């Protein structure tokens, strides 16, 4: 009885650990503990790497939907810069753009060899797209479709593992009864 079941364990270690749809029980070869079908399926689903990968893909797809929806929000940008130099063109343009250029700056010495000048510049911009021909809504729809595909793939993976675990459990029960 245990010898036959231990061959099933060796062939399907992940499946035997997770069978969960009925109250049937099977004894394991190592500890002689009774494992119900529900426990076996639950264990298979909780310990399988394919399930974790599928759940991760669903979380990623959910994040991509949020990313696509974020395109509807306005964008605010803040840019700051600081420059310092004594090149004549830089000093002249800095004084002129800051509206601090005076008659004294026209002196030949100050034009050819100006004192070092620093310039701080800050810019804040706000951007909101009003019309894009449906491109953003199509992007949100596509991300939603990818999310739905990821969810269905995860459900299909879980269902396939549950079926495989149930089949392995049934084979173990069948071989247990035939060996008695």
Coordinates of N, CA, C and O in Angstrom, one line a residue:
X1 N 0.8 -1.2 0.0 CA 0.0 0.0 0.0 C 0.9 1.3 0.0 O 0.7 2.1 -0.9
X2 N 1.8 1.4 0.9 CA 2.6 2.6 1.0 C 3.6 2.6 -0.2 O 4.0 3.7 -0.6
X3 N 4.1 1.5 -0.6 CA 5.0 1.4 -1.6 C 4.5 2.0 -2.9 O 5.1 2.8 -3.6
X4 N 3.3 1.7 -3.3 CA 2.6 2.2 -4.5 C 2.4 3.7 -4.4 O 2.7 4.4 -5.4
X5 N 2.0 4.1 -3.3 CA 1.7 5.6 -3.1 C 3.0 6.3 -3.2 O 3.1 7.4 -3.7
X6 N 4.1 5.8 -2.6 CA 5.4 6.5 -2.6 C 5.9 6.7 -4.1 O 6.6 7.6 -4.3
X7 N 5.6 5.8 -5.0 CA 5.9 6.0 -6.4 C 5.2 7.2 -7.0 O 5.7 7.9 -7.7
X8 N 3.9 7.3 -6.6 CA 3.2 8.5 -7.1 C 3.8 9.8 -6.5 O 3.9 10.8 -7.2
X9 N 4.3 9.7 -5.3 CA 4.9 10.9 -4.7 C 6.2 11.2 -5.4 O 6.5 12.4 -5.7
X10 N 6.9 10.2 -5.8 CA 8.2 10.5 -6.5 C 7.9 11.1 -7.9 O 8.7 11.9 -8.4
X11 N 6.9 10.7 -8.6 CA 6.5 11.2 -9.9 C 5.9 12.6 -9.8 O 6.3 13.4 -10.7
X12 N 5.1 12.8 -8.9 CA 4.4 14.1 -8.8 C 4.5 14.8 -7.4 O 3.5 14.9 -6.7
X13 N 5.6 15.2 -7.0 CA 5.8 15.7 -5.6 C 5.0 17.0 -5.4 O 4.4 17.2 -4.3
X14 N 4.9 17.8 -6.4 CA 4.1 19.1 -6.2 C 2.6 18.8 -6.2 O 1.9 19.5 -5.5
X15 N 2.2 17.9 -7.0 CA 0.8 17.6 -7.1 C 0.2 16.9 -5.9 O -0.8 17.2 -5.4
X16 N 1.0 15.9 -5.4 CA 0.5 15.1 -4.3 C 0.3 16.0 -3.0 O -0.6 15.8 -2.2
X17 N 1.1 17.0 -2.9 CA 1.0 17.9 -1.8 C -0.2 18.9 -1.8 O -0.3 19.6 -0.9
X18 N -1.0 18.8 -2.9 CA -2.1 19.8 -2.9 C -3.4 19.3 -3.5 O -3.7 19.8 -4.6
X19 N -4.1 18.5 -2.9 CA -5.4 18.1 -3.4 C -6.5 18.5 -2.5 O -6.5 18.3 -1.3
X20 N -7.6 19.2 -3.1 CA -8.5 19.9 -2.1 C -10.0 19.9 -2.5 O -10.6 20.9 -2.3
X21 N -10.6 18.9 -3.0 CA -12.0 19.1 -3.4 C -12.9 18.2 -2.7 O -14.1 18.3 -2.8
X22 N -12.5 17.2 -1.9 CA -13.4 16.3 -1.2 C -12.8 16.0 0.2 O -11.7 16.4 0.5
X23 N -13.5 15.1 0.9 CA -13.1 14.7 2.2 C -12.3 13.4 2.2 O -12.2 12.8 3.3
X24 N -11.9 13.0 1.1 CA -11.1 11.7 1.0 C -9.8 11.9 1.7 O -9.3 13.0 1.9
X25 N -9.2 10.8 2.1 CA -7.9 10.9 2.8 C -7.0 9.8 2.2 O -7.3 8.8 1.8
X26 N -5.7 10.2 2.3 CA -4.6 9.3 1.8 C -3.5 9.4 2.9 O -3.2 10.4 3.4
X27 N -2.9 8.2 3.1 CA -1.7 8.2 4.1 C -0.5 8.4 3.3 O -0.2 7.8 2.2
X28 N 0.4 9.3 3.8 CA 1.7 9.5 3.2 C 2.7 8.5 3.6 O 2.5 7.9 4.7
X29 N 3.7 8.2 2.8 CA 4.6 7.2 3.1 C 5.6 7.5 4.3 O 6.0 6.7 5.0
X30 N 5.9 8.8 4.4 CA 6.9 9.2 5.4 C 6.3 9.3 6.8 O 6.9 8.7 7.7
X31 N 5.3 10.0 7.0 CA 4.8 10.3 8.4 C 3.5 9.5 8.7 O 3.1 9.6 9.9
X32 N 2.9 8.8 7.8 CA 1.7 8.1 8.1 C 0.6 9.0 8.5 O -0.3 8.6 9.2
X33 N 0.6 10.3 8.1 CA -0.4 11.2 8.4 C -1.5 11.1 7.4 O -1.2 10.9 6.2
X34 N -2.8 11.3 7.8 CA -3.9 11.3 6.8 C -3.9 12.7 6.2 O -4.0 13.7 6.9
X35 N -4.0 12.8 4.9 CA -4.1 14.0 4.1 C -5.4 13.9 3.3 O -5.6 13.0 2.5
X36 N -6.2 14.9 3.5 CA -7.5 15.0 2.7 C -7.2 15.6 1.4 O -6.2 16.2 1.2
X37 N -8.2 15.3 0.5 CA -8.0 15.9 -0.8 C -8.0 17.4 -0.8 O -7.2 18.1 -1.4
X38 N -8.8 18.0 0.1 CA -8.9 19.5 0.2 C -7.5 20.0 0.7 O -7.0 21.0 0.2
X39 N -6.9 19.3 1.7 CA -5.6 19.7 2.2 C -4.5 19.6 1.1 O -3.7 20.5 1.0
X40 N -4.6 18.5 0.3 CA -3.6 18.3 -0.7 C -3.7 19.4 -1.8 O -2.7 19.9 -2.2
X41 N -4.9 19.7 -2.2 CA -5.1 20.8 -3.3 C -4.6 22.1 -2.7 O -3.9 22.9 -3.4
X42 N -5.0 22.4 -1.5 CA -4.7 23.7 -0.9 C -3.1 23.8 -0.8 O -2.6 24.9 -1.1
X43 N -2.5 22.7 -0.4 CA -1.0 22.7 -0.2 C -0.4 22.9 -1.6 O 0.6 23.6 -1.7
X44 N -0.9 22.2 -2.6 CA -0.3 22.4 -4.0 C -0.4 23.8 -4.5 O 0.5 24.3 -5.0
X45 N -1.6 24.4 -4.3 CA -1.8 25.7 -4.8 C -1.0 26.8 -4.0 O -0.5 27.8 -4.6
X46 N -0.7 26.5 -2.7 CA 0.0 27.5 -1.9 C 1.5 27.4 -2.1 O 2.2 28.3 -1.9
X47 N 2.0 26.2 -2.6 CA 3.5 26.0 -2.7 C 4.0 26.0 -4.2 O 5.1 25.7 -4.4
X48 N 3.1 26.2 -5.1 CA 3.5 26.0 -6.5 C 4.1 27.3 -7.0 O 3.5 28.4 -6.9
X49 N 5.2 27.3 -7.7 CA 5.9 28.5 -8.3 C 5.1 29.1 -9.4 O 5.1 30.3 -9.6
X50 N 4.4 28.2 -10.2 CA 3.6 28.7 -11.3 C 2.5 29.6 -10.8 O 2.1 30.6 -11.5
X51 N 1.9 29.3 -9.7 CA 0.8 30.1 -9.1 C 1.4 31.4 -8.7 O 0.8 32.5 -9.0
X52 N 2.5 31.4 -8.0 CA 3.1 32.7 -7.6 C 3.5 33.5 -8.8 O 3.3 34.8 -8.7
X53 N 4.0 32.9 -9.8 CA 4.3 33.7 -11.0 C 3.1 34.3 -11.7 O 3.1 35.5 -12.1
X54 N 2.0 33.5 -11.7 CA 0.8 34.0 -12.3 C 0.2 35.2 -11.5 O -0.3 36.2 -12.0
X55 N 0.3 35.0 -10.1 CA -0.2 36.1 -9.3 C 0.6 37.4 -9.4 O 0.1 38.5 -9.4
X56 N 1.9 37.2 -9.6 CA 2.8 38.3 -9.8 C 2.5 39.0 -11.2 O 2.5 40.2 -11.3
X57 N 2.1 38.2 -12.2 CA 1.8 38.8 -13.5 C 0.5 39.6 -13.3 O 0.3 40.6 -14.0
X58 N -0.5 39.1 -12.5 CA -1.7 39.9 -12.3 C -1.4 41.2 -11.6 O -2.0 42.2 -12.0
X59 N -0.6 41.2 -10.6 CA -0.2 42.4 -9.9 C 0.5 43.4 -10.8 O 0.2 44.6 -10.8
X60 N 1.3 42.9 -11.7 CA 2.0 43.8 -12.7 C 1.0 44.4 -13.6 O 1.0 45.6 -14.0
X61 N 0.0 43.5 -14.1 CA -1.0 44.0 -15.0 C -1.9 45.1 -14.4 O -2.2 46.1 -15.0
X62 N -2.2 44.9 -13.1 CA -2.9 45.9 -12.3 C -2.2 47.2 -12.3 O -2.7 48.3 -12.4
X63 N -0.9 47.1 -12.0 CA 0.0 48.4 -12.0 C 0.0 49.1 -13.3 O 0.0 50.3 -13.4
X64 N 0.0 48.3 -14.4 CA 0.1 48.9 -15.8 C -1.3 49.6 -16.1 O -1.3 50.6 -16.8
X65 N -2.4 49.1 -15.5 CA -3.6 49.8 -15.7 C -3.6 51.1 -15.0 O -4.0 52.2 -15.6
X66 N -3.1 51.1 -13.8 CA -2.9 52.4 -13.1 C -2.0 53.4 -13.8 O -2.2 54.6 -13.8
X67 N -0.9 52.8 -14.4 CA 0.0 53.7 -15.1 C -0.7 54.3 -16.4 O -0.5 55.4 -16.7
X68 N -1.5 53.5 -17.0 CA -2.2 54.0 -18.2 C -3.2 55.1 -17.8 O -3.4 56.1 -18.5
X69 N -3.9 54.9 -16.7 CA -4.9 55.9 -16.2 C -4.2 57.1 -15.8 O -4.8 58.2 -15.8
X70 N -3.0 57.1 -15.3 CA -2.2 58.2 -14.9 C -2.0 59.2 -16.0 O -1.8 60.4 -15.8
X71 N -2.1 58.8 -17.2 CA -1.9 59.7 -18.4 C -3.0 60.7 -18.4 O -2.8 61.8 -19.1
X72 N -4.1 60.5 -17.8 CA -5.2 61.5 -17.8 C -4.9 62.7 -16.8 O -5.5 63.7 -16.9
X73 N -4.0 62.5 -15.9 CA -3.8 63.5 -14.9 C -2.9 64.6 -15.4 O -2.0 64.3 -16.3
X74 N -3.0 65.8 -14.9 CA -2.1 66.9 -15.4 C -0.6 66.6 -14.9 O -0.4 65.9 -13.9
X75 N 0.3 67.2 -15.6 CA 1.7 67.1 -15.2 C 2.2 68.5 -14.8 O 2.0 69.5 -15.4
X76 N 2.9 68.4 -13.7 CA 3.5 69.6 -13.1 C 5.0 69.4 -13.1 O 5.4 68.4 -12.5
X77 N 5.7 70.3 -13.7 CA 7.2 70.2 -13.7 C 7.8 71.4 -13.0 O 7.4 72.5 -13.2
X78 N 8.9 71.1 -12.3 CA 9.7 72.2 -11.6 C 11.1 71.9 -12.0 O 11.6 70.9 -11.8
X79 N 11.7 73.0 -12.6 CA 13.1 72.9 -13.0 C 13.9 74.0 -12.4 O 13.4 75.2 -12.5
X80 N 15.0 73.7 -11.8 CA 15.8 74.8 -11.2 C 17.2 74.6 -11.8 O 17.7 73.5 -11.9
X81 N 17.9 75.7 -12.0 CA 19.3 75.6 -12.4 C 20.1 76.8 -11.8 O 19.6 77.8 -11.5
X82 N 21.4 76.5 -11.7 CA 22.3 77.5 -11.2 C 23.5 77.5 -12.0 O 24.1 76.5 -12.3
X83 N 23.9 78.7 -12.5 CA 25.1 78.8 -13.3 C 26.0 80.0 -12.8 O 25.4 80.9 -12.3
X84 N 27.3 79.8 -12.9 CA 28.2 80.8 -12.5 C 29.3 80.9 -13.5 O 29.8 79.9 -13.9
X85 N 29.7 82.1 -13.8 CA 30.7 82.2 -14.8 C 31.2 83.7 -15.0 O 30.5 84.6 -14.5
X86 N 32.3 83.9 -15.7 CA 32.8 85.2 -16.0 C 33.0 85.5 -17.5 O 33.7 86.4 -17.8
X87 N 32.5 84.6 -18.3 CA 32.6 84.8 -19.7 C 31.7 86.0 -20.1 O 30.6 86.1 -19.7
X88 N 32.3 86.9 -20.9 CA 31.5 88.1 -21.3 C 30.1 87.9 -21.8 O 29.2 88.6 -21.4
X89 N 29.9 86.9 -22.7 CA 28.6 86.7 -23.3 C 27.6 86.2 -22.2 O 26.5 86.6 -22.1
X90 N 28.1 85.3 -21.3 CA 27.3 84.8 -20.2 C 26.9 85.9 -19.3 O 25.7 86.1 -18.9
X91 N 27.9 86.7 -18.9 CA 27.6 87.8 -17.9 C 26.6 88.8 -18.6 O 25.6 89.3 -17.9
X92 N 26.9 89.2 -19.8 CA 26.0 90.2 -20.5 C 24.6 89.6 -20.6 O 23.6 90.3 -20.3
X93 N 24.4 88.4 -21.0 CA 23.0 87.8 -21.2 C 22.4 87.6 -19.8 O 21.1 87.8 -19.7
X94 N 23.1 87.3 -18.8 CA 22.5 87.1 -17.5 C 22.0 88.4 -16.9 O 20.9 88.5 -16.4
X95 N 22.9 89.5 -17.0 CA 22.4 90.8 -16.6 C 21.2 91.3 -17.4 O 20.3 91.9 -16.8
X96 N 21.3 91.1 -18.7 CA 20.2 91.5 -19.5 C 18.9 90.8 -19.2 O 17.8 91.4 -19.1
X97 N 18.9 89.5 -19.1 CA 17.7 88.7 -18.8 C 17.1 89.0 -17.4 O 15.9 88.9 -17.2
X98 N 18.0 89.3 -16.5 CA 17.6 89.7 -15.1 C 17.2 91.1 -15.0 O 16.8 91.6 -13.9
X99 N 17.3 91.9 -16.1 CA 17.0 93.3 -16.1 C 17.8 94.1 -15.1 O 17.3 95.0 -14.5
X100 N 19.1 93.7 -15.0 CA 20.0 94.4 -14.1 C 21.1 95.1 -14.9 O 22.1 95.5 -14.3
X101 N 21.0 95.2 -16.2 CA 22.0 95.8 -17.0 C 21.9 97.3 -16.9 O 20.8 97.9 -17.1
X102 N 23.0 97.9 -16.5 CA 23.0 99.4 -16.3 C 24.0 100.0 -17.3 O 24.7 99.4 -18.0
X103 N 24.0 101.3 -17.3 CA 24.9 102.1 -18.1 C 26.4 101.7 -17.7 O 27.3 101.7 -18.6
X104 N 26.6 101.5 -16.5 CA 28.0 101.1 -16.0 C 28.5 99.8 -16.7 O 29.7 99.6 -16.8
X105 N 27.6 99.0 -17.1 CA 28.0 97.7 -17.7 C 28.5 97.9 -19.1 O 29.0 97.0 -19.7
X106 N 28.3 99.1 -19.7 CA 28.7 99.3 -21.1 C 30.2 99.7 -21.1 O 30.8 99.9 -22.2
X107 N 30.8 99.9 -19.9 CA 32.3 100.3 -19.9 C 33.1 99.1 -20.5 O 32.8 97.9 -20.4
X108 N 34.1 99.5 -21.3 CA 34.9 98.5 -22.1 C 35.5 97.5 -21.2 O 35.5 96.3 -21.5
X109 N 36.0 97.9 -20.0 CA 36.6 96.9 -19.1 C 35.6 95.9 -18.6 O 35.9 94.7 -18.5
X110 N 34.4 96.4 -18.2 CA 33.4 95.5 -17.7 C 32.8 94.6 -18.8 O 32.3 93.5 -18.5
X111 N 32.8 95.0 -20.0 CA 32.4 94.2 -21.1 C 33.4 93.1 -21.5 O 33.0 92.0 -21.7
X112 N 34.7 93.4 -21.5 CA 35.7 92.5 -21.9 C 36.1 91.6 -20.7 O 36.5 90.4 -21.0
X113 N 36.2 92.0 -19.5 CA 36.6 91.2 -18.4 C 35.6 91.4 -17.2 O 35.9 92.1 -16.3
X114 N 34.4 90.9 -17.4 CA 33.4 91.1 -16.3 C 33.7 90.4 -15.1 O 34.4 89.4 -15.0
X115 N 33.1 90.9 -14.0 CA 33.2 90.2 -12.7 C 32.3 88.9 -12.8 O 31.4 88.8 -13.6
X116 N 32.7 87.9 -12.0 CA 32.0 86.6 -12.0 C 30.5 86.9 -11.6 O 30.2 87.7 -10.7
X117 N 29.6 86.3 -12.4 CA 28.2 86.5 -12.2 C 27.5 85.1 -12.0 O 27.9 84.2 -12.7
X118 N 26.6 85.1 -11.1 CA 25.8 83.9 -10.9 C 24.4 84.1 -11.3 O 23.8 85.2 -11.3
X119 N 23.8 83.0 -11.8 CA 22.4 83.1 -12.3 C 21.6 81.9 -11.8 O 22.0 80.7 -12.1
X120 N 20.5 82.1 -11.1 CA 19.6 81.1 -10.7 C 18.4 81.2 -11.5 O 17.9 82.3 -11.8
X121 N 17.9 80.1 -12.0 CA 16.7 80.1 -12.8 C 15.7 79.0 -12.3 O 16.1 77.9 -12.2
X122 N 14.5 79.4 -12.1 CA 13.5 78.4 -11.7 C 12.3 78.5 -12.6 O 11.9 79.6 -13.0
X123 N 11.8 77.4 -13.0 CA 10.6 77.3 -13.9 C 9.6 76.3 -13.4 O 10.0 75.2 -13.0
X124 N 8.4 76.7 -13.4 CA 7.3 75.8 -13.0 C 6.4 75.7 -14.2 O 6.0 76.7 -14.8
X125 N 6.1 74.5 -14.7 CA 5.1 74.4 -15.8 C 4.0 73.4 -15.5 O 4.2 72.4 -14.7
X126 N 2.9 73.6 -16.1 CA 1.7 72.8 -15.9 C 1.2 72.4 -17.3 O 1.1 73.2 -18.2
X127 N 1.0 71.1 -17.4 CA 0.6 70.6 -18.7 C -0.7 69.6 -18.6 O -0.7 68.7 -17.8
X128 N -1.7 69.9 -19.4 CA -2.9 69.1 -19.4 C -3.3 68.9 -20.8 O -3.7 69.8 -21.5
X129 N -3.3 67.6 -21.2 CA -3.8 67.3 -22.6 C -5.3 67.4 -22.6 O -6.0 66.8 -21.8
X130 N -5.8 68.1 -23.6 CA -7.3 68.2 -23.7 C -7.9 67.2 -24.7 O -9.0 66.7 -24.5
X131 N -7.1 66.9 -25.8 CA -7.6 65.9 -26.8 C -6.5 65.2 -27.4 O -5.5 65.8 -27.8
X132 N -6.6 63.9 -27.5 CA -5.6 63.1 -28.1 C -6.1 62.0 -29.1 O -5.5 61.1 -29.5
X133 N -7.4 62.2 -29.5 CA -8.0 61.3 -30.5 C -8.3 59.9 -30.0 O -8.4 59.0 -30.7
X134 N -8.4 59.8 -28.7 CA -8.7 58.5 -28.1 C -7.5 57.6 -27.8 O -7.7 56.5 -27.4
X135 N -6.3 58.1 -28.0 CA -5.1 57.3 -27.7 C -5.0 56.9 -26.3 O -4.7 55.7 -26.0
X136 N -5.2 57.8 -25.4 CA -5.1 57.4 -23.9 C -6.2 56.4 -23.5 O -5.9 55.5 -22.8
X137 N -7.4 56.6 -23.9 CA -8.5 55.7 -23.5 C -8.2 54.3 -24.2 O -8.5 53.3 -23.5
X138 N -7.7 54.3 -25.4 CA -7.3 53.0 -26.0 C -6.2 52.3 -25.2 O -6.2 51.1 -25.0
X139 N -5.3 53.1 -24.7 CA -4.2 52.6 -23.9 C -4.7 52.0 -22.6 O -4.3 50.9 -22.1
X140 N -5.7 52.6 -21.9 CA -6.3 52.1 -20.7 C -7.0 50.8 -21.0 O -7.0 49.9 -20.3
X141 N -7.8 50.8 -22.1 CA -8.5 49.6 -22.5 C -7.6 48.4 -22.8 O -7.9 47.3 -22.4
X142 N -6.5 48.7 -23.4 CA -5.5 47.6 -23.7 C -4.9 47.1 -22.4 O -4.7 45.9 -22.3
X143 N -4.6 48.0 -21.5 CA -4.0 47.5 -20.2 C -5.0 46.7 -19.5 O -4.7 45.7 -18.8
X144 N -6.3 47.1 -19.5 CA -7.3 46.4 -18.9 C -7.5 45.0 -19.5 O -7.7 44.0 -18.7
X145 N -7.4 44.9 -20.8 CA -7.5 43.6 -21.5 C -6.3 42.7 -21.0 O -6.5 41.5 -20.8
X146 N -5.1 43.3 -21.0 CA -3.9 42.5 -20.5 C -4.1 42.0 -19.1 O -3.7 40.9 -18.7
X147 N -4.7 42.9 -18.2 CA -5.0 42.5 -16.9 C -6.0 41.3 -16.8 O -5.8 40.3 -16.1
X148 N -7.0 41.4 -17.6 CA -8.0 40.3 -17.7 C -7.4 39.0 -18.2 O -7.7 37.9 -17.6
X149 N -6.5 39.1 -19.1 CA -5.8 37.9 -19.6 C -4.9 37.3 -18.5 O -4.9 36.1 -18.3
X150 N -4.2 38.2 -17.8 CA -3.4 37.7 -16.7 C -4.2 37.0 -15.6 O -3.8 36.0 -15.1
X151 N -5.4 37.6 -15.3 CA -6.2 36.9 -14.3 C -6.8 35.6 -14.7 O -6.8 34.6 -14.0
X152 N -7.2 35.5 -16.0 CA -7.7 34.3 -16.5 C -6.6 33.2 -16.6 O -6.8 32.0 -16.3
X153 N -5.4 33.6 -16.9 CA -4.2 32.7 -17.0 C -3.9 32.2 -15.6 O -3.7 31.0 -15.4
X154 N -4.0 33.0 -14.6 CA -3.8 32.6 -13.2 C -4.9 31.6 -12.7 O -4.6 30.6 -12.1
X155 N -6.1 31.9 -13.1 CA -7.2 31.0 -12.7 C -7.1 29.7 -13.5 O -7.3 28.6 -12.9
X156 N -6.6 29.7 -14.7 CA -6.4 28.5 -15.5 C -5.3 27.7 -14.9 O -5.4 26.4 -14.8
X157 N -4.2 28.3 -14.5 CA -3.1 27.6 -13.9 C -3.5 26.9 -12.6 O -3.2 25.8 -12.4
X158 N -4.3 27.7 -11.8 CA -4.8 27.1 -10.5 C -5.7 25.9 -10.8 O -5.6 24.9 -10.1
X159 N -6.6 26.1 -11.7 CA -7.5 25.0 -12.0 C -6.8 23.8 -12.5 O -7.1 22.6 -12.1
X160 N -5.8 24.0 -13.4 CA -5.0 22.8 -13.9 C -4.3 22.1 -12.8 O -4.2 20.9 -12.8
X161 N -3.7 22.9 -11.9 CA -3.0 22.2 -10.8 C -3.9 21.5 -9.9 O -3.6 20.4 -9.4
X162 N -5.1 22.1 -9.6 CA -6.1 21.4 -8.8 C -6.6 20.1 -9.4 O -6.7 19.1 -8.7
X163 N -6.8 20.1 -10.7 CA -7.2 18.9 -11.4 C -6.0 17.8 -11.4 O -6.3 16.6 -11.1
X164 N -4.8 18.2 -11.6 CA -3.7 17.3 -11.6 C -3.5 16.8 -10.2 O -3.2 15.6 -10.0
X165 N -3.7 17.6 -9.1 CA -3.6 17.1 -7.8 C -4.7 16.2 -7.4 O -4.5 15.1 -6.8
X166 N -5.9 16.4 -7.9 CA -7.0 15.5 -7.7 C -6.8 14.2 -8.3 O -7.1 13.1 -7.8
X167 N -6.3 14.2 -9.6 CA -6.0 13.0 -10.3 C -4.9 12.2 -9.5 O -5.1 10.9 -9.4
X168 N -3.9 12.8 -9.1 CA -2.8 12.1 -8.3 C -3.4 11.5 -7.0 O -3.1 10.4 -6.6
X169 N -4.2 12.3 -6.4 CA -4.9 11.9 -5.1 C -5.7 10.6 -5.4 O -5.7 9.6 -4.7
X170 N -6.5 10.7 -6.5 CA -7.4 9.6 -6.9 C -6.6 8.3 -7.2 O -6.9 7.2 -6.8
X171 N -5.4 8.5 -7.9 CA -4.6 7.4 -8.2 C -4.0 6.8 -7.0 O -4.0 5.5 -6.8
X172 N -3.6 7.6 -6.0 CA -3.1 7.1 -4.8 C -4.2 6.3 -4.0 O -3.9 5.3 -3.5
X173 N -5.4 6.9 -4.0 CA -6.5 6.2 -3.3 C -6.8 4.8 -4.0 O -7.1 3.8 -3.4
X174 N -6.8 4.9 -5.4 CA -7.1 3.7 -6.1 C -6.1 2.6 -5.9 O -6.4 1.4 -5.7
X175 N -4.8 3.0 -5.9 CA -3.7 2.0 -5.7 C -3.7 1.5 -4.2 O -3.4 0.4 -3.9
X176 N -4.2 2.4 -3.3 CA -4.3 2.0 -1.9 C -5.3 0.9 -1.7 O -5.1 -0.1 -1.0
X177 N -6.5 1.1 -2.4 CA -7.5 0.1 -2.3 C -7.2 -1.2 -3.0 O -7.6 -2.3 -2.6
X178 N -6.5 -1.1 -4.2 CA -6.2 -2.3 -4.9 C -5.1 -3.2 -4.2 O -5.0 -4.4 -4.4
X179 N -4.3 -2.5 -3.4 CA -3.2 -3.3 -2.7 C -3.7 -3.9 -1.4 O -3.0 -4.7 -0.9
X180 N -4.8 -3.5 -1.0 CA -5.4 -4.1 0.3 C -5.9 -5.5 0.1 O -6.3 -6.1 -0.7

